[in-house]
Amino acid sequence: GENVEQHPSTLSVQEGDSAVIKCTYSDSASNYFPWYKQELGKGPQLIIDIRSNVGEKKDQRIAVTLNKTAKHFSLHITETQPEDSAVYFCAAPNRDDKIIFGKGTRLHILP
Amino acid sequence: DTEVTQTPKHLVMGMTNKKSLKCEQHMGHRAMYWYKQKAKKPPELMFVYSYEKLSINESVPSRFSPECPNSSLLNLHLHALQPEDSALYLCASSQEGRGGNTEAFFGQGTRLTVV
């Protein structure tokens, strides 16, 4: 079945620096890759997604890149701010069209 | 409006109680989901409703019983739960499908504690 590996599990960056979270997937048929941000006590919030017909997508300080050949995709957050502190999940669909989440990355923005 | 509303936000119940979790969306989405999330873990899919019909049951114990009264509402009926069922229960919705290939929107969850 589909397997989504996410790294690192914890990431601390200085405020203003960039953060990068990486995911790999196993099913070459996967074609939709969302990223979710989950703050403490809240549900996951979709922050950006990418489909397999593009290699990069950007929304203000957040960008996602996709390498279909290597089967990996990454979340890039630039000019990090305290409110970026949260748990981030990548995801990909399996062949049954069910979403499979990575294990999550806890991002700490240091003052 | 991209909101999925879940009630209650918190619930404490005994192992012999019967309770229900409720979820509502008004985005016209035709697929709705229940997920269970334990601390420091990703959400785990429990049930998927597509066009008000149960399309996926991830081998969830029968003490969890989903119901979709109409396209905007999703309930999860709880009976005879165990302490290990304590978790954050998340509802989500998407335009259609099984959630893998379209944007899914999550509610804030119900924090359930079974005592």
Coordinates of C-alpha atoms in Angstrom, one line a residue, chain B residues 29-109:
Chain B
H29 CA -19.5 18.9 -0.3
R30 CA -20.8 15.4 -1.1
A31 CA -18.1 13.5 0.8
M32 CA -17.7 13.6 4.6
Y33 CA -15.3 11.8 6.8
W34 CA -14.6 10.7 10.4
Y35 CA -11.0 10.5 11.6
K36 CA -9.5 9.6 14.9
Q37 CA -6.3 11.3 16.1
K38 CA -4.2 10.2 19.0
A39 CA -1.7 12.5 20.6
K40 CA 1.4 13.2 18.4
K41 CA 0.1 11.0 15.6
P42 CA -1.5 11.7 12.2
P43 CA -5.2 11.4 11.7
E44 CA -6.5 7.9 11.0
L45 CA -9.4 7.4 8.7
M46 CA -12.5 5.7 10.2
F47 CA -15.4 6.3 7.9
V48 CA -16.2 7.9 4.5
Y49 CA -19.6 8.9 3.3
S50 CA -20.1 9.7 -0.3
Y51 CA -23.4 11.1 -1.5
E52 CA -24.9 10.2 1.9
K53 CA -23.9 6.5 1.6
L54 CA -21.2 4.8 3.6
S55 CA -18.5 4.1 1.2
I56 CA -15.5 3.2 3.5
N57 CA -15.5 1.6 6.9
E58 CA -11.9 1.1 8.0
S59 CA -12.7 -2.0 10.1
V60 CA -13.9 0.3 13.0
P61 CA -15.4 -1.5 16.0
S62 CA -19.2 -1.5 16.1
R63 CA -19.2 0.6 19.3
F64 CA -18.7 3.5 16.8
S65 CA -21.7 4.0 14.5
P66 CA -21.7 6.7 11.9
E67 CA -24.8 8.3 10.4
C68 CA -25.4 10.7 7.6
P69 CA -28.9 12.2 7.9
N70 CA -28.4 14.5 4.9
S71 CA -25.6 15.9 2.7
S72 CA -24.7 18.6 5.3
L73 CA -24.7 16.6 8.5
L74 CA -22.6 13.7 9.8
N75 CA -23.0 12.1 13.2
L76 CA -20.9 9.5 15.1
H77 CA -22.8 7.6 17.7
L78 CA -20.7 6.2 20.6
H79 CA -21.7 3.3 22.9
A80 CA -19.8 1.2 25.3
L81 CA -16.4 2.9 24.6
Q82 CA -13.1 1.9 26.2
P83 CA -10.6 4.2 27.7
E84 CA -8.2 3.6 24.8
D85 CA -10.9 5.3 22.6
S86 CA -10.0 8.6 24.1
A87 CA -8.7 10.8 21.3
L88 CA -9.5 13.8 19.1
Y89 CA -12.2 12.9 16.7
L90 CA -12.1 14.9 13.5
C91 CA -14.7 15.5 10.8
A92 CA -13.8 16.5 7.3
S93 CA -15.5 17.1 4.0
S94 CA -14.5 17.4 0.4
Q95 CA -16.3 18.0 -2.9
E96 CA -16.5 14.3 -3.6
G97 CA -14.5 11.1 -3.7
R98 CA -12.7 9.4 -0.9
G99 CA -10.5 12.3 0.2
G100 CA -7.3 11.4 -1.6
N101 CA -7.5 13.6 -4.6
T102 CA -9.4 16.7 -3.6
E103 CA -9.1 19.4 -1.0
A104 CA -10.4 18.2 2.3
F105 CA -11.5 20.6 5.0
F106 CA -11.3 19.6 8.7
G107 CA -13.3 20.7 11.7
Q108 CA -11.7 21.6 15.0
G109 CA -12.4 18.2 16.4

